[in-house]
Coordinates of C-alpha atoms in Angstrom, one line a residue:
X1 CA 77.6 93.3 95.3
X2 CA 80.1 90.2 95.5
X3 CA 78.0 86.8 96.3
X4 CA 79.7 84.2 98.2
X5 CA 78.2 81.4 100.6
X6 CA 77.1 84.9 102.6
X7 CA 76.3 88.4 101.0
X8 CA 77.6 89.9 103.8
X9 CA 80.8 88.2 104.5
X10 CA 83.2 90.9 104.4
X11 CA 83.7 94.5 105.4
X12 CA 83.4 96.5 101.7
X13 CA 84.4 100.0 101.5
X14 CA 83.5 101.4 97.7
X15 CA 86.2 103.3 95.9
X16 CA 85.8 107.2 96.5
X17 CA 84.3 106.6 100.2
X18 CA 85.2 109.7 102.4
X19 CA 84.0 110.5 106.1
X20 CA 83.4 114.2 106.1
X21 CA 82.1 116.3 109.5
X22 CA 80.8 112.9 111.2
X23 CA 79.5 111.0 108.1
X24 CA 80.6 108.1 106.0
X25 CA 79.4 109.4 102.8
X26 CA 79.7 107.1 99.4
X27 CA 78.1 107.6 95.7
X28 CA 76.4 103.6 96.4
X29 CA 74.1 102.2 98.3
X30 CA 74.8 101.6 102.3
X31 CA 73.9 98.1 103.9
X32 CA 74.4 97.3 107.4
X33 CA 74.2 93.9 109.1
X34 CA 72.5 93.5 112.2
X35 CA 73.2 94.5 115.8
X36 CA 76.0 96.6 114.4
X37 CA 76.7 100.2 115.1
X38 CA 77.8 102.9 113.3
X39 CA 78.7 106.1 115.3
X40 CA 78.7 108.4 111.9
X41 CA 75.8 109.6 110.4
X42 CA 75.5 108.0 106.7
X43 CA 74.8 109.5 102.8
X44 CA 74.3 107.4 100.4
X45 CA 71.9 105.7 97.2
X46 CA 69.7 103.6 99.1
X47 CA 70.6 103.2 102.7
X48 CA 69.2 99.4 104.1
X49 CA 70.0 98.5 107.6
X50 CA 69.4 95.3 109.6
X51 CA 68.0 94.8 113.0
X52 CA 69.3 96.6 116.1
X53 CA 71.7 98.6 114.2
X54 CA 72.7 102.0 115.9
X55 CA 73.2 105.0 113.7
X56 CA 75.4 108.3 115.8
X57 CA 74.4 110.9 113.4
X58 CA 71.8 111.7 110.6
X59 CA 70.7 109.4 107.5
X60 CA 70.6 111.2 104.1
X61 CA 69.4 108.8 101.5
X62 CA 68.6 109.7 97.6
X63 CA 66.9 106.8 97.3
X64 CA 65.3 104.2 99.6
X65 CA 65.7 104.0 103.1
X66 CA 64.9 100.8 105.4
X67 CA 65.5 99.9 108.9
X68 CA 64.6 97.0 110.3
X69 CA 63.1 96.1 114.3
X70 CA 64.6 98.0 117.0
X71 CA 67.0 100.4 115.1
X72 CA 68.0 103.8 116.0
X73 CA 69.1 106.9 114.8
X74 CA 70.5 109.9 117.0
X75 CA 69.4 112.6 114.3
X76 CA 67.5 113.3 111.6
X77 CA 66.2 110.7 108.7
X78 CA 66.0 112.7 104.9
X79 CA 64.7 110.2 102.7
X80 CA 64.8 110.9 98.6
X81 CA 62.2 108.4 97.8
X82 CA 60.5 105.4 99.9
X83 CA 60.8 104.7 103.7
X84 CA 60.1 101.5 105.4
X85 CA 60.6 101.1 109.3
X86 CA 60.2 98.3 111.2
X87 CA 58.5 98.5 114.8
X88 CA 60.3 100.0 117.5
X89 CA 62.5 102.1 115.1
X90 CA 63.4 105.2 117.2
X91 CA 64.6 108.6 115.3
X92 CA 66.2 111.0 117.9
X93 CA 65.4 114.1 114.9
X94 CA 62.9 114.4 112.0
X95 CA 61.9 112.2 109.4
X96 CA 61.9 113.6 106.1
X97 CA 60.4 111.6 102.9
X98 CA 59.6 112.7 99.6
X99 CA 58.1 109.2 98.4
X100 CA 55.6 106.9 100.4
X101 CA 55.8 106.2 104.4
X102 CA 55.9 102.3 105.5
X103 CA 55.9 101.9 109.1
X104 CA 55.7 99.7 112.3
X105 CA 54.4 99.4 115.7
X106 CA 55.5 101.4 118.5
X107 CA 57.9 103.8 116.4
X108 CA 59.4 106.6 118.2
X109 CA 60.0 109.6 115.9
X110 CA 61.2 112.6 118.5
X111 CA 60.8 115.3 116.2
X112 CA 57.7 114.6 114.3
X113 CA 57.2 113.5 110.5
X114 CA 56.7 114.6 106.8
X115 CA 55.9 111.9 104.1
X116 CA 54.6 113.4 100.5
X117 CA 52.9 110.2 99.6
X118 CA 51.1 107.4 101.1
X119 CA 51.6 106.6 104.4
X120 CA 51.1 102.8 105.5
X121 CA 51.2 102.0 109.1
X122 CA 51.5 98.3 109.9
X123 CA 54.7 96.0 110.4
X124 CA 56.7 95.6 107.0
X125 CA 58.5 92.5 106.4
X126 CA 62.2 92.7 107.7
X127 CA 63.8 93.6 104.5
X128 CA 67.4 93.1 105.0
X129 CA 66.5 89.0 106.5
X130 CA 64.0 88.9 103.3
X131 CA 66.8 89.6 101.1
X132 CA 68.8 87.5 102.0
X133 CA 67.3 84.6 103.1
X134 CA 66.2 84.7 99.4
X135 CA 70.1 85.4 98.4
X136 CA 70.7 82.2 100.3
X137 CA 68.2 79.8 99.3
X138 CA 68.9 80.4 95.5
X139 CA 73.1 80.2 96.7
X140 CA 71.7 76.8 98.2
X141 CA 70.4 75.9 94.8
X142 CA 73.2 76.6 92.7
X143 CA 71.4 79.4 91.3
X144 CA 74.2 81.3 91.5
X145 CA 73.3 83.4 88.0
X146 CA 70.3 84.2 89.4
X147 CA 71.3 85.5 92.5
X148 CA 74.0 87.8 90.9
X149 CA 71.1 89.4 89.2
X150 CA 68.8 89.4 92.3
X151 CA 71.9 91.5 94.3
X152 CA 72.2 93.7 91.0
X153 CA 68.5 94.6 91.2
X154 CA 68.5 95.4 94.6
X155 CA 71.7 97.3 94.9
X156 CA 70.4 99.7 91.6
X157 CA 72.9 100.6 89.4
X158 CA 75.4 97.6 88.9
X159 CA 79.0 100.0 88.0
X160 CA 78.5 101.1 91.7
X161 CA 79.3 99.1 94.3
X162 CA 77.9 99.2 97.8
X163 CA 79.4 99.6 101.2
X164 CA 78.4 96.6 103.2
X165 CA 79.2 96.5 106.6
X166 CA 78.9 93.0 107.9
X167 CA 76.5 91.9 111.2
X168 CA 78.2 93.2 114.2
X169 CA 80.9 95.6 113.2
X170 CA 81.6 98.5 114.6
X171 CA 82.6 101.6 112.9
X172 CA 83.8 104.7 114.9
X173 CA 86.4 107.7 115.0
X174 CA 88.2 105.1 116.4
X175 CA 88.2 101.7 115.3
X176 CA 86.8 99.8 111.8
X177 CA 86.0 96.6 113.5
X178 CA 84.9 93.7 111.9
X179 CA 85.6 89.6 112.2
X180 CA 85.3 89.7 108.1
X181 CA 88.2 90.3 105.9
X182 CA 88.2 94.0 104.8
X183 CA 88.2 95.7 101.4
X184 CA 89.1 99.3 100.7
X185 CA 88.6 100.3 97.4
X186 CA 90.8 103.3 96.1
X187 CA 90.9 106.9 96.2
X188 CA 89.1 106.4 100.0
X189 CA 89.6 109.0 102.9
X190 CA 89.4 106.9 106.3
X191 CA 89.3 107.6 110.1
X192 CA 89.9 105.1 112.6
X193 CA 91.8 101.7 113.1
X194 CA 91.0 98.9 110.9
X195 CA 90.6 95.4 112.3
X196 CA 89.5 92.5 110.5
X197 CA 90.3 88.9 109.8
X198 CA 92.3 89.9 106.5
X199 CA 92.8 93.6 104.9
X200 CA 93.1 94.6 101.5
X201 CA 93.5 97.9 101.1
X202 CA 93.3 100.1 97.3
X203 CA 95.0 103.2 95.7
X204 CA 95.9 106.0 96.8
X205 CA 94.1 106.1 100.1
X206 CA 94.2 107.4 102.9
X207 CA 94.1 106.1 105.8
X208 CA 94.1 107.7 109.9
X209 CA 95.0 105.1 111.6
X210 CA 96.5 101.4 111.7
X211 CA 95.7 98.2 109.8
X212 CA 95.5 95.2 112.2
X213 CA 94.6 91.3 111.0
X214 CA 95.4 88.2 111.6
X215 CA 95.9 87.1 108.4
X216 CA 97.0 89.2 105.0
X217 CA 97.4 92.6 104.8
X218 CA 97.7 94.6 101.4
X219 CA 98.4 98.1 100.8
X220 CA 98.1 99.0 97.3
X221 CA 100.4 102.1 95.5
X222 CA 100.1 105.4 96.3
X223 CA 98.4 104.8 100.1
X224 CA 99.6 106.5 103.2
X225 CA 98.7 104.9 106.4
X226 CA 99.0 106.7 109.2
X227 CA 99.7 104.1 111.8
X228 CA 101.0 100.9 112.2
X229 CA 100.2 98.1 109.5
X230 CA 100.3 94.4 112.1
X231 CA 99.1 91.0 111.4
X232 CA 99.5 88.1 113.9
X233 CA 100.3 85.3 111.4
X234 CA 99.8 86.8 107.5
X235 CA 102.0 88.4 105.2
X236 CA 102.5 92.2 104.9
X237 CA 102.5 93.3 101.3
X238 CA 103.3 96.9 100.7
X239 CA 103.2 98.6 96.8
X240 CA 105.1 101.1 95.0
X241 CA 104.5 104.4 96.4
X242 CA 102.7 103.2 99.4
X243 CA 104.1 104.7 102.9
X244 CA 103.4 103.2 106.1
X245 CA 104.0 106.2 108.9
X246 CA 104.5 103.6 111.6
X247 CA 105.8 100.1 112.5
X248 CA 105.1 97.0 110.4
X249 CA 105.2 93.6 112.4
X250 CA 104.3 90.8 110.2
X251 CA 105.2 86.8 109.2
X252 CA 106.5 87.5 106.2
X253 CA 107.1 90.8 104.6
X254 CA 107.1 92.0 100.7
X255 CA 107.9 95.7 100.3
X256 CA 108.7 97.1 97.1
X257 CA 111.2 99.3 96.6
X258 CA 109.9 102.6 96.0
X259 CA 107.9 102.1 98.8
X260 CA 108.4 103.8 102.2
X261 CA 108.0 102.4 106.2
X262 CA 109.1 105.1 109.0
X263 CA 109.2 102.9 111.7
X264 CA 110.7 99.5 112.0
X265 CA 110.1 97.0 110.4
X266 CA 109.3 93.0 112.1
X267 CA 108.9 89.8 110.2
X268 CA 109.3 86.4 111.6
X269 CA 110.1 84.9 108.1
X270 CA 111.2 86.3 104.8
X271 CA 111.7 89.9 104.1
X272 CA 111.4 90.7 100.2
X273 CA 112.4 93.3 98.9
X274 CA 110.4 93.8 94.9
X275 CA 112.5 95.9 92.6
X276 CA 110.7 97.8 90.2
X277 CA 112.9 96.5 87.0
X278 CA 111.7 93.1 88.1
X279 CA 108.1 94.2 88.5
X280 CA 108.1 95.6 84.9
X281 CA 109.6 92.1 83.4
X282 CA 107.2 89.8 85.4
X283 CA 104.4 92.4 83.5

């Protein structure tokens, strides 16, 4: 997990993260900000979710799941090791959990529960806030190696990164909305529009839909966007191999030359074009 001034500062989408039959499904662990929604159901490592946050399908986690006060889930909760709710969790479907049950007050669990170990019914500490209030205080400090190793700990294996979606997004069919910049890591299979402050997007994705910022916009090689690719005041920078299968309006525009737009193409500054022999010598 990258630490800056806040660990949830951007919009990060892992490298190999797909949305198959109504779920976002990655290999890492899934953290969600508070009072955001997600209208997919989610599988992942760990799944950890802040308050208010509004799930549209099932949660399938291998690991750890945790929700904090007042989320809720339209289907079913399958939980690979520990659960922790917070009070006034609802679950439209079944709770499933293999490890120990840790729950709230007034929880509202529609099709009844099955825990294999203990089960603990108070109010557990909030543990998205608890993480990262302690993420902060040691940013605060200057402690910066020891929060790196803090995040490592509590995101499991360090080669695999999370998805973080930041506090407020939304993330739909339609639309990938966040007031963060965005990361896509490569080799992703995407549905809906992405808006964010800033986009970078990886390899050989794919994307169903357009890119929208205000500032930067990157499309790395081999990517196919299926939309258009528009920033209000940033630079548009498209790789080698990368097709955009719509319009590109833009400040300033670098596309390289084996590159491919099908629409037309706006800047209201430069337009570059990057030859590939040139590429090579600058390597």
């Amino acid at each position: 997990m990258s630490l800056g001034s806040d660990p949830l500062d951007a919009l990060e989408i892992p490298d190999g993260t797909t949305v198959e039959e109504r779920a976002l499904v990655t290999d890492g662990d899934v953290v969600v900000g508070g009072q955001s929604t997600v209208e997919f159901g989610v599988r992942g490592r760990n799944v950890v979710a802040g308050e208010r946050v509004q799930f549209g399908g099932d949660i399938e986690a291998e690991g750890d799941c945790r929700l904090d006060v007042w989320c809720d889930v339209a289907g079913n909760v399958l939980v690979g090791q520990d659960a922790y709710l917070g009070e006034r969790v609802h679950i439209g479907g079944r709770l499933m959990v293999s490890g120990d049950l840790d729950i709230g007050d007034d929880v509202d669990i529609e099709e009844g529960f099955e825990a294999s170990g203990w089960i603990v019914i108070r109010n557990p500490v909030p543990t998205l806030v608890f993480y990262f209030i302690v993420l902060s205080q040691l940013l605060r400090l200057g402690e910066n190696e020891t929060a790196d190793e803090l995040a490592e700990s509590l995101s499991g294996d360090g080669d695999v990164d999370p998805l973080v979606i930041p506090r407020g997004s939304t993330v739909s069919d339609d639309a990938w909305q966040a007031s963060t910049p965005a990361v896509v890591g490569d080799n992703c299979r995407l549905h809906g529009n992405i808006r964010a402050e800033s986009i970078t997007v990886g390899e050989d994705d794919n994307i169903f839909g357009s890119l929208r910022a205000r500032g930067d916009i990157s499309v790395g090689s081999g990517t196919r966007v299926h939309g258009d690719v528009t920033t209000r005041d940033g630079t548009v920078t498209i790789a080698s191999g990368a097709r955009v299968l719509g319009d590109v309006s833009c400040a300033e525009l670098e596309l390289h030359e084996d590159a491919a737009v099908d629409g037309t193409m706006r800047a209201k500054g430069d337009m570059r074009i990057v030859r590939a022999d040139v590429s090579r010598d600058a390597e």
